[in-house]
């Protein structure tokens, strides 16, 4: 069944029309990758899904619930279901790794510290950082920080995880350790919507690839078809440029 | 020059000096804590543009950063009784210092809040924190840490400025000094020692605040 349903989404930045009627359906367990040139609206689309960006027209529903674009309470509800990992990690520098992971469930959901601690340890083990519970973010490499950021997002038990170029700020040798975690999440059935420039990874992991061009979904489909038989000249150009 | 220095004449007044010093420290401590609280509240109102408080705080800040401390003090002590509000010297001094430091603290802390990287807020929003939760758990501590050296300097400035409270006979350190030199006629020695005490207090206060505050705000982070 469909988990995220986006229809007729429009978004302007001043005179700049950046999303021009986007329709996208994401089912439970889907791994959707957004690709496209810089400025095509990938990040903007991703960020409307958890309300970091408002939109002007159209609708987004999550698990059947319609998300108004400005109601604070609805946003809150939405964000409880949707996690996000950012390019720049954005760990909280004044909290230890463990605290980074436990803070939101404690503050937002009021879960008990005892349970949270266990869950945080389990999440850290899952992302391969079992021994870093008491470390500070700035003591970690970029790849480690990003894995903590993933664990932090998972601690809220989201239904969907958004990832916006989460390996773009990493040194090349650190990219794989982060991708491995995402791959594992995908295999476990986590619903993922991601923007990435790692085309090979996108082809391996996703079951739906969306090519964005000038604020619209220009072409979409299963990665096997999309990458080997691109239909439009824009996607053909893009694919030959990046692969 | 045939003047015979006599520092013993000042040493004999040590209890008087100590009492003055204690009052100065006390005034500074209260000003520091209350000023910090005013600063945090005011900074949030300004940074979030909470109407009408942001305007009220803006007026407050401009009023007290652009008038002399002495005039603020005199206004409280001599001016307010005209309106039927009687105020003791100590209360007037304390209030003046709190209000004065608070005005600077609002601007200092606001700059710390506004320097919060956008990504920090977005990460917290994505984790479903509400606005005030974001402020409390994500913004505040790093913001205070960022501006702590500036805040410390301002506390030291206010501590030194408290010397003028002697003008309304608050019995702080400079009041003690003026009392002592009027008794022993040893102005040079008395003010020399007093200046030394202010210097020591200022250095100690700065170090204590920087170290202690830093440690408190960092909680063991390297
Ligand atoms: N905060 C903003 N204010 C104004 N314009 C913006 C803002 N964010 C993005 N834009 C504009 O919206 C358009 C789409 O940007 P977006 O970041 O979604 O692209 P993208 O596909 O993610 O690109 P990239 O691959 O470079 O990350 C661009 O023209 C960009 O300049
Ligand atoms: Mg982008």
XYZ file of C-alpha atoms and ligand atoms in Angstrom:
497
model
C 0.000 0.000 0.000
C 1.141 3.513 -0.583
C 2.907 5.203 2.301
C 3.762 8.556 0.797
C 1.543 10.079 -1.843
C 2.526 13.307 -3.520
C 0.236 14.863 -6.091
C 0.511 18.025 -8.152
C 3.171 19.551 -5.955
C 4.248 23.097 -6.816
C 6.833 25.194 -5.058
C 8.202 28.658 -5.757
C 11.170 30.489 -4.327
C 10.080 34.000 -5.140
C 9.831 34.117 -8.925
C 11.724 30.839 -9.222
C 9.313 27.972 -9.930
C 11.305 25.016 -8.582
C 8.708 22.244 -8.368
C 6.281 22.209 -11.260
C 3.671 19.625 -10.489
C 5.366 16.583 -8.988
C 3.469 13.324 -8.520
C 5.136 10.531 -6.641
C 3.893 7.449 -4.855
C 6.084 5.553 -2.434
C 4.949 2.234 -1.021
C 6.008 0.670 2.231
C 9.465 -0.861 1.799
C 10.236 1.052 -1.379
C 13.717 2.384 -1.931
C 13.316 5.429 -4.123
C 16.258 7.352 -5.499
C 15.980 10.862 -6.891
C 18.580 11.719 -9.488
C 19.066 14.732 -11.699
C 21.230 17.721 -12.372
C 22.111 20.325 -9.791
C 19.169 22.686 -9.304
C 16.578 20.280 -10.673
C 14.692 20.327 -7.361
C 15.719 17.036 -5.748
C 16.503 18.485 -2.331
C 13.481 20.727 -2.404
C 11.185 17.791 -3.122
C 12.780 15.704 -0.386
C 12.497 18.529 2.128
C 8.799 19.117 1.461
C 8.163 15.542 2.558
C 9.068 16.343 6.169
C 7.954 19.933 6.084
C 11.389 21.559 6.086
C 10.092 23.352 2.992
C 6.544 24.508 2.547
C 4.800 24.154 -0.798
C 2.337 26.304 -2.697
C 0.023 23.833 -4.339
C -0.718 20.136 -4.394
C -0.835 17.646 -1.559
C 1.303 15.235 0.371
C -0.252 12.414 2.310
C 1.563 10.119 4.631
C -0.065 6.822 5.550
C -3.353 8.284 4.418
C -3.031 11.489 6.439
C -2.957 14.717 4.499
C -0.201 17.108 5.406
C -1.224 20.743 5.369
C 1.755 22.812 4.413
C 1.653 25.231 7.357
C -0.161 23.766 10.349
C 2.437 23.365 13.123
C 0.674 20.462 14.790
C 0.326 18.504 11.565
C 3.991 19.147 10.844
C 4.851 17.698 14.221
C 2.821 14.578 13.479
C 4.468 14.290 10.092
C 7.963 14.593 11.448
C 7.321 11.851 13.961
C 6.907 9.516 10.983
C 9.650 10.819 8.720
C 13.334 10.747 9.564
C 16.024 12.626 7.717
C 19.783 12.383 7.264
C 21.654 15.379 5.896
C 24.715 15.911 3.766
C 26.494 17.744 6.599
C 25.612 15.185 9.346
C 24.381 17.955 11.673
C 25.128 16.079 14.868
C 24.660 18.160 17.993
C 28.209 19.060 19.036
C 27.363 19.610 22.710
C 25.941 16.125 23.159
C 27.784 12.825 23.202
C 27.035 10.248 20.542
C 24.678 8.430 22.906
C 22.913 11.647 23.879
C 22.556 12.657 20.247
C 20.647 9.437 19.673
C 18.541 9.499 22.851
C 17.691 13.197 22.988
C 14.753 13.351 20.648
C 12.885 10.227 21.813
C 13.386 11.424 25.388
C 12.300 15.020 24.797
C 9.598 14.421 22.213
C 8.168 11.078 23.256
C 9.179 11.066 26.913
C 10.517 7.533 26.720
C 12.304 6.169 29.767
C 16.074 6.694 29.929
C 16.657 3.049 30.721
C 14.976 1.770 27.566
C 16.444 4.558 25.459
C 19.923 3.667 26.560
C 19.472 0.068 25.485
C 18.007 1.099 22.172
C 20.794 3.583 21.536
C 23.400 0.906 22.193
C 21.608 -1.450 19.829
C 21.414 1.216 17.117
C 25.090 2.025 17.491
C 25.940 -1.637 17.178
C 23.817 -1.778 14.054
C 25.777 1.034 12.395
C 29.063 -0.493 13.525
C 29.896 2.003 16.270
C 29.186 0.006 19.404
C 32.155 1.492 21.240
C 31.350 5.147 20.532
C 28.455 5.710 22.904
C 30.376 8.172 25.067
C 32.423 9.762 22.293
C 31.888 13.364 21.188
C 30.901 14.056 17.585
C 34.060 15.998 16.804
C 36.152 13.006 17.823
C 34.657 10.981 14.962
C 35.475 10.785 11.271
C 32.911 12.036 8.781
C 31.803 8.514 7.978
C 31.334 7.723 11.649
C 29.439 10.939 12.236
C 27.110 10.153 9.371
C 26.452 6.687 10.736
C 25.595 8.235 14.095
C 23.244 10.590 12.279
C 21.517 7.581 10.730
C 21.218 5.927 14.137
C 19.831 9.172 15.555
C 17.150 9.311 12.877
C 16.269 5.635 13.406
C 15.874 6.165 17.150
C 12.582 7.913 16.387
C 11.369 4.764 14.607
C 10.337 6.612 11.478
C 8.228 5.025 8.762
C 10.252 6.701 6.053
C 13.853 7.827 6.004
C 14.944 10.693 3.774
C 18.611 10.897 2.792
C 19.905 13.957 0.970
C 23.316 13.275 -0.571
C 24.504 11.747 2.656
C 27.883 10.720 1.270
C 28.679 13.885 -0.687
C 30.630 15.532 2.119
C 32.727 12.434 2.809
C 36.228 11.538 1.736
C 35.984 8.817 -0.923
C 37.348 6.092 1.348
C 34.565 6.752 3.876
C 31.670 6.568 1.442
C 31.264 2.809 1.486
C 30.886 2.401 5.224
C 27.890 4.727 5.092
C 26.402 3.165 1.977
C 26.717 -0.251 3.605
C 24.475 0.897 6.436
C 21.900 2.262 4.016
C 22.026 -0.936 2.010
C 21.357 -2.937 5.141
C 18.394 -0.731 6.023
C 17.000 -1.234 2.545
C 17.337 -4.988 2.888
C 15.535 -4.884 6.232
C 12.573 -3.283 4.506
C 13.004 0.326 5.605
C 11.226 2.748 3.299
C 13.876 5.064 1.887
C 13.744 8.133 -0.299
C 17.179 9.362 -1.176
C 19.102 11.742 -3.343
C 22.493 10.455 -4.334
C 25.189 10.854 -6.938
C 26.354 7.293 -6.322
C 24.663 5.873 -9.427
C 25.978 2.372 -9.061
C 24.632 2.268 -5.508
C 21.305 3.685 -6.666
C 21.051 0.972 -9.302
C 21.904 -1.796 -6.853
C 19.726 -0.759 -3.964
C 16.675 1.084 -5.211
C 13.558 -0.399 -6.747
C 12.410 2.927 -8.161
C 14.501 5.692 -9.675
C 13.146 9.145 -10.365
C 14.930 11.444 -12.778
C 14.150 15.064 -12.046
C 14.597 17.741 -14.639
C 13.694 21.409 -14.257
C 11.341 20.865 -11.369
C 9.477 17.922 -12.857
C 9.726 14.193 -12.814
C 11.016 13.708 -16.298
C 11.355 9.968 -16.299
C 10.975 7.276 -13.669
C 11.091 3.530 -13.404
C 12.946 0.483 -12.237
C 16.700 1.140 -12.183
C 17.446 -1.742 -14.527
C 15.283 -0.173 -17.239
C 15.998 3.432 -16.467
C 19.768 3.227 -16.523
C 20.140 0.811 -19.437
C 17.302 2.127 -21.631
C 16.777 5.813 -20.876
C 13.911 7.090 -23.024
C 14.372 10.845 -23.069
C 17.419 12.667 -24.449
C 17.789 14.523 -21.119
C 18.138 11.300 -19.168
C 20.364 9.800 -21.867
C 22.686 12.785 -21.502
C 22.585 12.604 -17.746
C 23.287 8.886 -17.618
C 26.154 9.067 -20.049
C 27.619 11.977 -18.092
C 27.524 10.316 -14.687
C 28.057 6.621 -15.351
C 59.891 64.314 48.465
C 59.668 63.752 52.179
C 56.384 61.831 52.283
C 56.602 58.751 54.481
C 54.497 55.913 53.071
C 52.484 54.139 55.686
C 50.695 51.090 54.365
C 50.124 49.864 57.910
C 47.562 52.590 58.223
C 45.619 50.806 55.506
C 46.330 47.324 56.830
C 44.699 48.304 60.104
C 41.506 48.865 58.140
C 41.542 45.413 56.635
C 38.144 44.418 58.092
C 36.574 47.487 56.509
C 38.134 46.636 53.144
C 37.112 43.012 53.444
C 33.521 43.989 54.133
C 33.525 46.296 51.099
C 35.061 43.613 48.957
C 32.438 41.122 50.087
C 29.651 43.545 49.166
C 31.192 44.117 45.743
C 31.412 40.376 45.156
C 27.855 39.915 46.333
C 26.513 42.628 44.036
C 28.450 41.193 41.123
C 27.245 37.653 41.747
C 23.601 38.703 41.813
C 24.056 40.893 38.741
C 25.765 38.050 36.924
C 23.044 35.483 37.573
C 20.057 37.784 37.119
C 21.666 39.523 34.143
C 22.253 36.174 32.499
C 18.613 35.175 32.963
C 17.387 38.487 31.580
C 19.836 38.052 28.736
C 18.536 34.598 27.832
C 14.872 35.587 27.976
C 15.476 38.849 26.128
C 17.637 37.190 23.515
C 14.932 34.623 22.737
C 12.305 37.350 22.411
C 14.566 39.313 20.091
C 15.794 36.365 18.048
C 12.308 34.886 17.610
C 10.674 38.291 17.224
C 8.058 37.478 19.827
C 5.739 40.440 19.765
C 5.431 42.647 21.725
C 8.384 41.511 23.827
C 10.954 41.866 21.077
C 10.175 45.590 20.822
C 10.149 46.024 24.591
C 13.527 44.363 24.884
C 14.889 46.374 21.968
C 13.898 49.608 23.711
C 15.309 48.364 27.005
C 18.607 47.399 25.418
C 19.045 50.697 23.612
C 18.079 52.713 26.674
C 20.543 51.093 29.001
C 23.430 50.656 26.603
C 23.326 54.304 25.604
C 23.140 56.048 28.974
C 25.810 56.288 31.692
C 25.614 53.751 34.481
C 25.899 56.548 37.040
C 22.804 58.256 35.643
C 20.899 54.967 35.678
C 21.889 54.511 39.302
C 20.915 58.063 40.288
C 17.643 57.746 38.460
C 16.743 54.625 40.419
C 17.896 55.978 43.765
C 16.953 59.652 43.574
C 14.380 59.613 40.812
C 12.067 56.777 41.779
C 11.221 58.152 45.257
C 9.646 61.095 43.435
C 7.142 58.591 42.051
C 6.581 57.286 45.565
C 8.847 54.268 45.148
C 11.397 54.301 47.947
C 14.445 52.199 47.414
C 17.381 51.414 49.703
C 20.929 52.123 48.468
C 21.794 48.451 48.287
C 18.658 47.584 46.357
C 19.183 50.500 44.001
C 22.777 49.437 43.360
C 21.800 45.830 42.813
C 18.905 46.721 40.545
C 21.014 49.113 38.499
C 23.712 46.511 38.004
C 21.232 43.781 37.072
C 19.421 45.997 34.602
C 22.640 47.306 33.107
C 24.259 43.910 32.682
C 20.971 42.438 31.456
C 20.836 44.937 28.600
C 24.291 43.961 27.381
C 23.603 40.261 27.983
C 20.539 40.368 25.707
C 22.645 41.523 22.800
C 25.589 39.258 23.559
C 23.451 36.130 23.887
C 21.345 37.059 20.892
C 24.458 37.118 18.734
C 25.283 33.637 20.038
C 21.810 32.348 19.232
C 21.811 33.854 15.774
C 25.146 32.216 14.978
C 23.526 28.768 15.327
C 24.189 26.859 12.102
C 20.980 26.335 10.133
C 21.692 22.628 9.902
C 21.400 22.262 13.675
C 17.885 23.660 13.656
C 16.872 21.594 10.648
C 18.201 18.407 12.204
C 16.225 19.138 15.357
C 13.082 19.955 13.363
C 13.460 16.732 11.427
C 13.592 14.932 14.783
C 10.167 16.404 15.574
C 11.312 18.757 18.315
C 9.108 21.786 18.920
C 10.505 25.275 18.741
C 11.086 25.770 22.448
C 12.521 22.257 22.758
C 14.953 23.100 19.991
C 15.947 26.234 21.847
C 16.397 24.451 25.150
C 18.141 21.311 23.955
C 19.944 22.325 20.782
C 20.478 26.070 20.598
C 21.048 27.396 24.110
C 24.155 25.655 25.355
C 26.284 26.050 22.213
C 25.101 29.672 21.962
C 26.188 30.433 25.535
C 29.484 28.670 24.952
C 30.070 30.780 21.837
C 29.553 34.078 23.659
C 30.894 33.114 27.058
C 34.149 35.109 26.722
C 32.175 38.227 25.750
C 29.741 37.626 28.582
C 32.618 37.235 31.023
C 34.167 40.536 29.915
C 30.862 42.282 30.428
C 30.499 40.904 33.947
C 33.983 42.199 34.779
C 33.108 45.609 33.359
C 29.982 45.743 35.496
C 31.930 44.643 38.570
C 34.428 47.478 38.065
C 31.592 49.877 37.315
C 29.992 49.025 40.643
C 32.561 51.381 42.229
C 30.266 54.307 41.466
C 27.599 52.795 43.717
C 29.534 54.431 46.571
C 27.917 57.644 45.333
C 24.608 56.537 46.778
C 26.428 55.150 49.858
C 26.291 51.485 48.997
C 29.000 50.134 51.237
C 31.034 48.330 48.606
C 34.807 48.370 48.112
C 35.291 51.914 46.850
C 32.985 53.215 49.576
C 35.196 51.487 52.132
C 38.257 53.061 50.516
C 36.845 56.534 50.646
C 35.814 56.026 54.253
C 39.260 54.765 55.210
C 41.175 57.577 53.554
C 38.936 60.139 55.216
C 39.891 58.602 58.549
C 43.628 58.100 58.067
C 44.312 60.802 55.445
C 46.362 58.242 53.532
C 44.754 58.680 50.121
C 47.692 57.310 48.137
C 48.122 54.152 50.169
C 44.412 53.543 50.509
C 43.610 53.882 46.827
C 46.753 52.026 45.841
C 45.655 49.038 47.876
C 42.070 49.400 46.695
C 43.145 49.462 43.062
C 45.187 46.328 43.740
C 42.137 44.648 45.215
C 39.996 45.542 42.191
C 42.712 44.283 39.873
C 42.984 40.986 41.734
C 39.227 40.595 41.880
C 38.868 41.340 38.168
C 41.534 38.811 37.197
C 40.114 36.191 39.527
C 36.564 36.800 38.361
C 37.554 36.554 34.708
C 39.456 33.314 35.224
C 36.736 31.784 37.376
C 33.979 32.635 34.950
C 35.917 31.552 31.876
C 37.045 28.269 33.389
C 33.963 27.463 35.445
C 31.492 28.584 32.811
C 33.421 26.822 30.089
C 33.518 23.637 32.098
C 29.825 23.820 32.919
C 28.851 24.495 29.321
C 31.171 21.903 27.840
C 30.554 19.067 30.309
C 33.786 17.253 29.616
C 33.860 17.827 25.891
C 37.476 18.320 24.814
N 16.408 28.420 0.159
C 16.324 28.726 -1.143
N 16.017 29.969 -1.547
C 15.908 30.271 -2.856
N 16.102 29.403 -3.847
C 16.425 28.138 -3.524
C 16.538 27.733 -2.157
N 16.858 26.424 -2.139
C 16.935 26.027 -3.417
N 16.653 27.048 -4.254
C 16.596 26.969 -5.714
O 15.679 25.957 -6.060
C 16.156 25.214 -7.164
C 16.195 23.750 -6.800
O 17.163 23.559 -5.768
P 17.454 22.170 -5.100
O 18.383 22.421 -3.982
O 16.192 21.474 -4.814
O 18.213 21.397 -6.256
P 18.952 20.008 -6.220
O 18.386 19.210 -7.308
O 18.911 19.442 -4.860
O 20.437 20.412 -6.600
P 21.836 19.861 -6.047
O 22.136 18.626 -6.814
O 22.800 20.957 -6.378
O 21.706 19.648 -4.588
C 17.494 25.791 -7.544
O 17.299 26.680 -8.613
C 17.917 26.548 -6.314
O 18.702 27.660 -6.669
Mg 20.371 19.082 -3.341
